[in-house]
Amino acid sequence: MEEYKKNDLVKVTIEDIGSEGEGIGKVDGFTLFVKDAVPGDVVTAKIMKSKKTYAYARLEKVETPSPFRVEPPCKFHRQCGGCQLQSLSYAKQLEFKQNKIRNNMVRIGGFAPEFVDGIMEPIVGMDEPLRYRNKAQYPVGTDKEGNLITGFYAGRTHSIIANTDCLLGVSENREILENLLEYMRENKVTAYDETTGQGLVRHVLIRKGFTNGELMVCVVINQKCPKENKQYLPAQERLLARLTELPGMKSISVNFNAENTNVILGREVRTIWGEPTIFDMIHVRDMKTEGYPFTGDSLTFKISPLSFYQVNPVQTEKLYSLALEYAGLTGKETVWDLYCGIGTISLFLARKAKQVYGVEIVEQAIMDARENAIRNGISNAKFFVGKAEEVLPEYYEKQQGDEMLHPDVIVVDPPRKGCDDACLETMLKMHPSRIVYVSCDSATLARDLKILCGGGYELKKIRGVDQFGMTVHVEVACYLSRT
Ligand code: SAH
């Protein structure tokens, strides 16, 4: 077999999708990874980087389009790279995600394919896979001609491509961004330049509460937070005049970040108009009924520019309702919710449990969780700051003989890297009747499930929830019972 050289043109039929959304095709046993090509396409691809048995190639031309190929709704999708699946029909996107979870369970988790097929429920898709994000963070900068722009970083670079209307975000973003740019132009306000460290405006953060349409704008500037209250932006009132009249506007603030860093937000925020926070509600849904109707129960959450909050509120309701269903609570249980963030899942659980304990590493999130409990009239949820893998073993020691601390159910919702071994070990020692695992990475989930199933648990049900349409990411909820 000939090895391919850079810039060779190859005709290939795309048969599969890789984990990063790239099309995969084979020519004479040689595997090609072709970004932007979708299964069913016959394409001409240009080799970029070749190895012995596989190569990375760029899509040159679609010779015969796949029946699953659709016109990508965003004209920037190739440059941006944020939406890897935009050229694929939404039904196929869901199929890809369902298979991704299934394959990880088989390959990494070591479960038999028939077993997985028997317990896996159909993925929960979105009704509308665009405009679902309640949060947008646009960098502010200049284009090659020196014009002020907001947009997105091209691929993995730091050059900004102008765009005021990412289609995953809400349509209000555009007017807010255009008004900010106009204000900057009129008043000669500069944009931050990360190569020189000069310039004022770095980013704009926009959040919307989907339940009641409240909008929050936070302008991140390259300055330290001054001690006394003063004008933080030049001719600040002119920016306010432009923004405060927009329907739904509730909160305008400035965030201070004078560090040379990729981190977007600094620690301090000053409200310059309106309220310091907005509110949103998360409703409990009935996941067993088609259309997932509301059950009538809901929780209210306070959102500040710095607080963590799920970015797709509609799908979050479905994911957490599923976690709640999987917890199988009757009102008598003690539940531990590890990696609890601002207590979203914990508070859902508290309504149906005797007692909930939440554990989270970020102190501010725990402060928010406690406040959210009070706001929602929940008194049976207690929160601890610390690492799950440290707090849980500590309470395991204390728990001996203390019925109150012994978990009937443990819920975990860790970041991508999954649960720490010490945490999994203690979970096994605490032997709850059920474990509910919510995950944003089915590969680390499969790895952890293998450990839990090796330690006396059986996987009972697993289901994907698409929180991030157009991208390759997918959330998963599952539960295990003690055998
Ligand atoms: N369940 C939460 C958030 C889940 S995201 C919600 O519904 O909003 C994962 C959370 O785990 C983050 O809040 C992160 O700060 C926290 N975290 C990361 N590592 C942790 C650890 N070792 N112990 C406890 N929490 C951790």
mmCIF file of N, CA and C in Angstrom, residues 121-222:
data_model
loop_
_atom_site.group_PDB
_atom_site.id
_atom_site.type_symbol
_atom_site.label_atom_id
_atom_site.label_comp_id
_atom_site.label_asym_id
_atom_site.label_seq_id
_atom_site.Cartn_x
_atom_site.Cartn_y
_atom_site.Cartn_z
ATOM 1 N N GLU A 121 -32.105 3.739 26.955
ATOM 2 C CA GLU A 121 -33.332 4.388 26.490
ATOM 3 C C GLU A 121 -32.975 5.356 25.359
ATOM 4 N N PRO A 122 -33.950 5.673 24.510
ATOM 5 C CA PRO A 122 -33.640 6.558 23.375
ATOM 6 C C PRO A 122 -33.213 7.952 23.839
ATOM 7 N N ILE A 123 -32.230 8.497 23.182
ATOM 8 C CA ILE A 123 -31.701 9.818 23.535
ATOM 9 C C ILE A 123 -32.807 10.888 23.515
ATOM 10 N N VAL A 124 -32.708 11.823 24.455
ATOM 11 C CA VAL A 124 -33.686 12.915 24.543
ATOM 12 C C VAL A 124 -33.156 14.085 23.709
ATOM 13 N N GLY A 125 -33.792 14.335 22.575
ATOM 14 C CA GLY A 125 -33.334 15.404 21.686
ATOM 15 C C GLY A 125 -33.972 16.745 22.035
ATOM 16 N N MET A 126 -33.553 17.764 21.305
ATOM 17 C CA MET A 126 -34.132 19.107 21.502
ATOM 18 C C MET A 126 -35.261 19.309 20.518
ATOM 19 N N ASP A 127 -36.220 20.136 20.896
ATOM 20 C CA ASP A 127 -37.278 20.486 19.948
ATOM 21 C C ASP A 127 -36.706 21.398 18.872
ATOM 22 N N GLU A 128 -35.799 22.296 19.296
ATOM 23 C CA GLU A 128 -35.215 23.271 18.371
ATOM 24 C C GLU A 128 -33.714 23.335 18.668
ATOM 25 N N PRO A 129 -32.883 22.721 17.798
ATOM 26 C CA PRO A 129 -31.465 22.611 18.150
ATOM 27 C C PRO A 129 -30.622 23.874 17.923
ATOM 28 N N LEU A 130 -31.244 25.019 17.702
ATOM 29 C CA LEU A 130 -30.504 26.285 17.602
ATOM 30 C C LEU A 130 -31.039 27.245 18.670
ATOM 31 N N ARG A 131 -30.275 28.315 18.938
ATOM 32 C CA ARG A 131 -30.714 29.364 19.873
ATOM 33 C C ARG A 131 -31.027 28.828 21.255
ATOM 34 N N TYR A 132 -30.282 27.824 21.676
ATOM 35 C CA TYR A 132 -30.606 27.210 22.964
ATOM 36 C C TYR A 132 -29.765 27.715 24.124
ATOM 37 N N ARG A 133 -28.665 28.388 23.840
ATOM 38 C CA ARG A 133 -27.770 28.813 24.928
ATOM 39 C C ARG A 133 -28.270 30.063 25.620
ATOM 40 N N ASN A 134 -28.290 30.045 26.959
ATOM 41 C CA ASN A 134 -28.735 31.235 27.705
ATOM 42 C C ASN A 134 -27.563 32.148 28.046
ATOM 43 N N LYS A 135 -26.367 31.747 27.626
ATOM 44 C CA LYS A 135 -25.170 32.518 27.978
ATOM 45 C C LYS A 135 -24.278 32.670 26.754
ATOM 46 N N ALA A 136 -23.773 33.892 26.522
ATOM 47 C CA ALA A 136 -22.850 34.123 25.409
ATOM 48 C C ALA A 136 -21.678 34.931 25.934
ATOM 49 N N GLN A 137 -20.474 34.602 25.480
ATOM 50 C CA GLN A 137 -19.294 35.381 25.848
ATOM 51 C C GLN A 137 -18.574 35.734 24.569
ATOM 52 N N TYR A 138 -18.706 36.980 24.170
ATOM 53 C CA TYR A 138 -18.075 37.414 22.920
ATOM 54 C C TYR A 138 -16.792 38.184 23.210
ATOM 55 N N PRO A 139 -15.667 37.816 22.576
ATOM 56 C CA PRO A 139 -14.487 38.664 22.695
ATOM 57 C C PRO A 139 -14.670 39.955 21.886
ATOM 58 N N VAL A 140 -14.054 41.040 22.359
ATOM 59 C CA VAL A 140 -14.090 42.309 21.630
ATOM 60 C C VAL A 140 -12.673 42.594 21.149
ATOM 61 N N GLY A 141 -12.541 43.013 19.894
ATOM 62 C CA GLY A 141 -11.206 43.287 19.356
ATOM 63 C C GLY A 141 -11.306 44.114 18.092
ATOM 64 N N THR A 142 -10.272 44.008 17.243
ATOM 65 C CA THR A 142 -10.287 44.737 15.983
ATOM 66 C C THR A 142 -9.968 43.783 14.838
ATOM 67 N N ASP A 143 -10.491 44.100 13.658
ATOM 68 C CA ASP A 143 -10.141 43.279 12.494
ATOM 69 C C ASP A 143 -8.842 43.804 11.865
ATOM 70 N N LYS A 144 -8.457 43.258 10.703
ATOM 71 C CA LYS A 144 -7.185 43.647 10.088
ATOM 72 C C LYS A 144 -7.126 45.138 9.754
ATOM 73 N N GLU A 145 -8.291 45.710 9.432
ATOM 74 C CA GLU A 145 -8.334 47.141 9.084
ATOM 75 C C GLU A 145 -8.427 48.035 10.325
ATOM 76 N N GLY A 146 -8.478 47.413 11.486
ATOM 77 C CA GLY A 146 -8.554 48.210 12.710
ATOM 78 C C GLY A 146 -9.978 48.551 13.146
ATOM 79 N N ASN A 147 -10.985 47.981 12.465
ATOM 80 C CA ASN A 147 -12.368 48.234 12.888
ATOM 81 C C ASN A 147 -12.706 47.439 14.146
ATOM 82 N N LEU A 148 -13.494 48.063 15.014
ATOM 83 C CA LEU A 148 -13.930 47.371 16.235
ATOM 84 C C LEU A 148 -14.897 46.251 15.868
ATOM 85 N N ILE A 149 -14.665 45.090 16.433
ATOM 86 C CA ILE A 149 -15.567 43.963 16.163
ATOM 87 C C ILE A 149 -15.792 43.133 17.430
ATOM 88 N N THR A 150 -16.896 42.387 17.435
ATOM 89 C CA THR A 150 -17.040 41.281 18.374
ATOM 90 C C THR A 150 -17.208 40.050 17.494
ATOM 91 N N GLY A 151 -16.928 38.896 18.026
ATOM 92 C CA GLY A 151 -17.078 37.702 17.197
ATOM 93 C C GLY A 151 -16.638 36.471 17.927
ATOM 94 N N PHE A 152 -15.884 35.628 17.222
ATOM 95 C CA PHE A 152 -15.425 34.387 17.842
ATOM 96 C C PHE A 152 -13.999 34.157 17.386
ATOM 97 N N TYR A 153 -13.279 33.373 18.170
ATOM 98 C CA TYR A 153 -11.912 33.043 17.789
ATOM 99 C C TYR A 153 -11.946 32.002 16.681
ATOM 100 N N ALA A 154 -11.210 32.247 15.607
ATOM 101 C CA ALA A 154 -11.192 31.309 14.483
ATOM 102 C C ALA A 154 -10.445 30.048 14.887
ATOM 103 N N GLY A 155 -11.084 28.896 14.718
ATOM 104 C CA GLY A 155 -10.469 27.617 15.046
ATOM 105 C C GLY A 155 -9.819 27.661 16.403
ATOM 106 N N ARG A 156 -8.523 27.277 16.466
ATOM 107 C CA ARG A 156 -7.862 27.311 17.772
ATOM 108 C C ARG A 156 -6.949 28.525 17.894
ATOM 109 N N THR A 157 -7.228 29.570 17.134
ATOM 110 C CA THR A 157 -6.356 30.743 17.127
ATOM 111 C C THR A 157 -6.893 31.808 18.070
ATOM 112 N N HIS A 158 -6.216 32.947 18.047
ATOM 113 C CA HIS A 158 -6.707 34.074 18.833
ATOM 114 C C HIS A 158 -7.082 35.250 17.960
ATOM 115 N N SER A 159 -7.290 34.994 16.654
ATOM 116 C CA SER A 159 -7.788 36.109 15.854
ATOM 117 C C SER A 159 -9.312 36.029 15.795
ATOM 118 N N ILE A 160 -9.931 37.188 15.932
ATOM 119 C CA ILE A 160 -11.390 37.240 16.035
ATOM 120 C C ILE A 160 -12.006 37.418 14.660
ATOM 121 N N ILE A 161 -13.023 36.610 14.372
ATOM 122 C CA ILE A 161 -13.789 36.787 13.144
ATOM 123 C C ILE A 161 -15.099 37.458 13.518
ATOM 124 N N ALA A 162 -15.436 38.537 12.800
ATOM 125 C CA ALA A 162 -16.596 39.342 13.197
ATOM 126 C C ALA A 162 -17.897 38.574 13.031
ATOM 127 N N ASN A 163 -18.701 38.578 14.086
ATOM 128 C CA ASN A 163 -20.027 37.962 14.044
ATOM 129 C C ASN A 163 -20.761 38.419 15.296
ATOM 130 N N THR A 164 -21.949 38.944 15.121
ATOM 131 C CA THR A 164 -22.693 39.380 16.301
ATOM 132 C C THR A 164 -23.872 38.456 16.579
ATOM 133 N N ASP A 165 -23.964 37.355 15.816
ATOM 134 C CA ASP A 165 -25.156 36.538 15.975
ATOM 135 C C ASP A 165 -24.853 35.043 15.852
ATOM 136 N N CYS A 166 -24.140 34.501 16.832
ATOM 137 C CA CYS A 166 -23.933 33.048 16.879
ATOM 138 C C CYS A 166 -25.302 32.397 16.992
ATOM 139 N N LEU A 167 -25.581 31.419 16.127
ATOM 140 C CA LEU A 167 -26.927 30.838 16.074
ATOM 141 C C LEU A 167 -27.249 29.911 17.240
ATOM 142 N N LEU A 168 -26.264 29.613 18.078
ATOM 143 C CA LEU A 168 -26.586 28.839 19.283
ATOM 144 C C LEU A 168 -27.100 29.752 20.386
ATOM 145 N N GLY A 169 -26.823 31.054 20.242
ATOM 146 C CA GLY A 169 -27.213 32.021 21.271
ATOM 147 C C GLY A 169 -28.575 32.638 20.983
ATOM 148 N N VAL A 170 -29.052 33.456 21.902
ATOM 149 C CA VAL A 170 -30.367 34.074 21.735
ATOM 150 C C VAL A 170 -30.284 35.236 20.742
ATOM 151 N N SER A 171 -31.409 35.538 20.101
ATOM 152 C CA SER A 171 -31.385 36.571 19.062
ATOM 153 C C SER A 171 -31.158 37.964 19.648
ATOM 154 N N GLU A 172 -31.380 38.155 20.947
ATOM 155 C CA GLU A 172 -31.144 39.466 21.571
ATOM 156 C C GLU A 172 -29.656 39.838 21.596
ATOM 157 N N ASN A 173 -28.776 38.857 21.528
ATOM 158 C CA ASN A 173 -27.339 39.141 21.619
ATOM 159 C C ASN A 173 -26.910 40.177 20.590
ATOM 160 N N ARG A 174 -27.447 40.026 19.388
ATOM 161 C CA ARG A 174 -27.026 40.857 18.280
ATOM 162 C C ARG A 174 -27.221 42.356 18.535
ATOM 163 N N GLU A 175 -28.413 42.708 18.988
ATOM 164 C CA GLU A 175 -28.700 44.120 19.217
ATOM 165 C C GLU A 175 -27.834 44.686 20.345
ATOM 166 N N ILE A 176 -27.629 43.873 21.362
ATOM 167 C CA ILE A 176 -26.788 44.301 22.483
ATOM 168 C C ILE A 176 -25.365 44.554 21.987
ATOM 169 N N LEU A 177 -24.831 43.618 21.203
ATOM 170 C CA LEU A 177 -23.454 43.738 20.719
ATOM 171 C C LEU A 177 -23.298 44.916 19.767
ATOM 172 N N GLU A 178 -24.273 45.087 18.888
ATOM 173 C CA GLU A 178 -24.170 46.199 17.939
ATOM 174 C C GLU A 178 -24.241 47.543 18.660
ATOM 175 N N ASN A 179 -25.059 47.623 19.680
ATOM 176 C CA ASN A 179 -25.117 48.856 20.467
ATOM 177 C C ASN A 179 -23.820 49.111 21.222
ATOM 178 N N LEU A 180 -23.231 48.064 21.735
ATOM 179 C CA LEU A 180 -21.960 48.232 22.441
ATOM 180 C C LEU A 180 -20.878 48.730 21.475
ATOM 181 N N LEU A 181 -20.836 48.128 20.277
ATOM 182 C CA LEU A 181 -19.825 48.538 19.298
ATOM 183 C C LEU A 181 -20.042 49.986 18.860
ATOM 184 N N GLU A 182 -21.291 50.353 18.626
ATOM 185 C CA GLU A 182 -21.607 51.732 18.251
ATOM 186 C C GLU A 182 -21.143 52.705 19.330
ATOM 187 N N TYR A 183 -21.472 52.353 20.569
ATOM 188 C CA TYR A 183 -21.064 53.200 21.698
ATOM 189 C C TYR A 183 -19.531 53.327 21.729
ATOM 190 N N MET A 184 -18.826 52.223 21.504
ATOM 191 C CA MET A 184 -17.361 52.265 21.545
ATOM 192 C C MET A 184 -16.811 53.148 20.429
ATOM 193 N N ARG A 185 -17.395 53.013 19.228
ATOM 194 C CA ARG A 185 -16.923 53.825 18.095
ATOM 195 C C ARG A 185 -17.163 55.308 18.366
ATOM 196 N N GLU A 186 -18.375 55.648 18.768
ATOM 197 C CA GLU A 186 -18.742 57.051 19.002
ATOM 198 C C GLU A 186 -17.886 57.720 20.054
ATOM 199 N N ASN A 187 -17.519 56.902 21.073
ATOM 200 C CA ASN A 187 -16.822 57.503 22.207
ATOM 201 C C ASN A 187 -15.349 57.135 22.275
ATOM 202 N N LYS A 188 -14.856 56.595 21.150
ATOM 203 C CA LYS A 188 -13.441 56.229 21.042
ATOM 204 C C LYS A 188 -12.971 55.349 22.205
ATOM 205 N N VAL A 189 -13.807 54.373 22.526
ATOM 206 C CA VAL A 189 -13.425 53.410 23.562
ATOM 207 C C VAL A 189 -12.654 52.287 22.874
ATOM 208 N N THR A 190 -11.495 51.939 23.418
ATOM 209 C CA THR A 190 -10.641 50.958 22.734
ATOM 210 C C THR A 190 -10.976 49.510 23.137
ATOM 211 N N ALA A 191 -10.601 48.593 22.243
ATOM 212 C CA ALA A 191 -10.733 47.170 22.544
ATOM 213 C C ALA A 191 -9.391 46.663 23.047
ATOM 214 N N TYR A 192 -9.432 45.692 23.903
ATOM 215 C CA TYR A 192 -8.227 45.084 24.466
ATOM 216 C C TYR A 192 -7.467 44.322 23.378
ATOM 217 N N ASP A 193 -6.148 44.461 23.416
ATOM 218 C CA ASP A 193 -5.300 43.723 22.488
ATOM 219 C C ASP A 193 -4.394 42.829 23.327
ATOM 220 N N GLU A 194 -4.593 41.516 23.218
ATOM 221 C CA GLU A 194 -3.873 40.645 24.158
ATOM 222 C C GLU A 194 -2.380 40.574 23.876
ATOM 223 N N THR A 195 -1.948 40.951 22.662
ATOM 224 C CA THR A 195 -0.508 40.907 22.400
ATOM 225 C C THR A 195 0.228 42.073 23.066
ATOM 226 N N THR A 196 -0.440 43.240 23.159
ATOM 227 C CA THR A 196 0.217 44.387 23.783
ATOM 228 C C THR A 196 -0.269 44.607 25.219
ATOM 229 N N GLY A 197 -1.401 44.019 25.568
ATOM 230 C CA GLY A 197 -1.964 44.255 26.900
ATOM 231 C C GLY A 197 -2.643 45.620 27.007
ATOM 232 N N GLN A 198 -2.749 46.327 25.872
ATOM 233 C CA GLN A 198 -3.376 47.655 25.860
ATOM 234 C C GLN A 198 -4.848 47.547 25.450
ATOM 235 N N GLY A 199 -5.574 48.648 25.647
ATOM 236 C CA GLY A 199 -6.972 48.675 25.235
ATOM 237 C C GLY A 199 -7.889 48.289 26.383
ATOM 238 N N LEU A 200 -9.153 48.714 26.314
ATOM 239 C CA LEU A 200 -10.029 48.610 27.479
ATOM 240 C C LEU A 200 -10.972 47.399 27.486
ATOM 241 N N VAL A 201 -11.834 47.287 26.455
ATOM 242 C CA VAL A 201 -12.921 46.301 26.546
ATOM 243 C C VAL A 201 -12.452 44.929 26.052
ATOM 244 N N ARG A 202 -12.562 43.919 26.891
ATOM 245 C CA ARG A 202 -12.055 42.576 26.561
ATOM 246 C C ARG A 202 -13.143 41.645 26.039
ATOM 247 N N HIS A 203 -14.226 41.543 26.788
ATOM 248 C CA HIS A 203 -15.280 40.593 26.466
ATOM 249 C C HIS A 203 -16.631 41.190 26.844
ATOM 250 N N VAL A 204 -17.680 40.630 26.289
ATOM 251 C CA VAL A 204 -19.029 40.943 26.756
ATOM 252 C C VAL A 204 -19.680 39.617 27.117
ATOM 253 N N LEU A 205 -20.246 39.583 28.299
ATOM 254 C CA LEU A 205 -20.986 38.397 28.748
ATOM 255 C C LEU A 205 -22.466 38.762 28.740
ATOM 256 N N ILE A 206 -23.268 37.944 28.079
ATOM 257 C CA ILE A 206 -24.714 38.197 28.055
ATOM 258 C C ILE A 206 -25.417 36.946 28.560
ATOM 259 N N ARG A 207 -26.359 37.127 29.476
ATOM 260 C CA ARG A 207 -27.139 35.990 29.957
ATOM 261 C C ARG A 207 -28.616 36.324 29.888
ATOM 262 N N LYS A 208 -29.410 35.306 29.610
ATOM 263 C CA LYS A 208 -30.855 35.509 29.543
ATOM 264 C C LYS A 208 -31.552 34.455 30.394
ATOM 265 N N GLY A 209 -32.476 34.904 31.207
ATOM 266 C CA GLY A 209 -33.314 33.956 31.944
ATOM 267 C C GLY A 209 -34.453 33.547 31.019
ATOM 268 N N PHE A 210 -34.471 32.282 30.599
ATOM 269 C CA PHE A 210 -35.455 31.864 29.591
ATOM 270 C C PHE A 210 -36.885 31.908 30.120
ATOM 271 N N THR A 211 -37.058 31.676 31.416
ATOM 272 C CA THR A 211 -38.415 31.620 31.956
ATOM 273 C C THR A 211 -39.146 32.950 31.796
ATOM 274 N N ASN A 212 -38.442 34.061 32.133
ATOM 275 C CA ASN A 212 -39.146 35.344 32.083
ATOM 276 C C ASN A 212 -38.482 36.376 31.188
ATOM 277 N N GLY A 213 -37.487 35.975 30.412
ATOM 278 C CA GLY A 213 -36.892 36.874 29.421
ATOM 279 C C GLY A 213 -35.952 37.935 29.969
ATOM 280 N N GLU A 214 -35.532 37.807 31.230
ATOM 281 C CA GLU A 214 -34.640 38.827 31.800
ATOM 282 C C GLU A 214 -33.246 38.748 31.179
ATOM 283 N N LEU A 215 -32.678 39.937 30.887
ATOM 284 C CA LEU A 215 -31.352 39.994 30.262
ATOM 285 C C LEU A 215 -30.327 40.605 31.202
ATOM 286 N N MET A 216 -29.098 40.067 31.118
ATOM 287 C CA MET A 216 -27.987 40.588 31.895
ATOM 288 C C MET A 216 -26.810 40.830 30.961
ATOM 289 N N VAL A 217 -26.207 42.025 31.044
ATOM 290 C CA VAL A 217 -25.018 42.310 30.240
ATOM 291 C C VAL A 217 -23.879 42.645 31.187
ATOM 292 N N CYS A 218 -22.727 42.038 30.970
ATOM 293 C CA CYS A 218 -21.556 42.347 31.793
ATOM 294 C C CYS A 218 -20.384 42.631 30.860
ATOM 295 N N VAL A 219 -19.834 43.848 30.954
ATOM 296 C CA VAL A 219 -18.714 44.244 30.095
ATOM 297 C C VAL A 219 -17.413 44.015 30.866
ATOM 298 N N VAL A 220 -16.536 43.191 30.301
ATOM 299 C CA VAL A 220 -15.282 42.867 30.993
ATOM 300 C C VAL A 220 -14.202 43.833 30.527
ATOM 301 N N ILE A 221 -13.607 44.574 31.461
ATOM 302 C CA ILE A 221 -12.608 45.567 31.044
ATOM 303 C C ILE A 221 -11.232 45.285 31.643
ATOM 304 N N ASN A 222 -10.228 45.789 30.917
ATOM 305 C CA ASN A 222 -8.826 45.594 31.267
ATOM 306 C C ASN A 222 -8.411 46.649 32.293
#
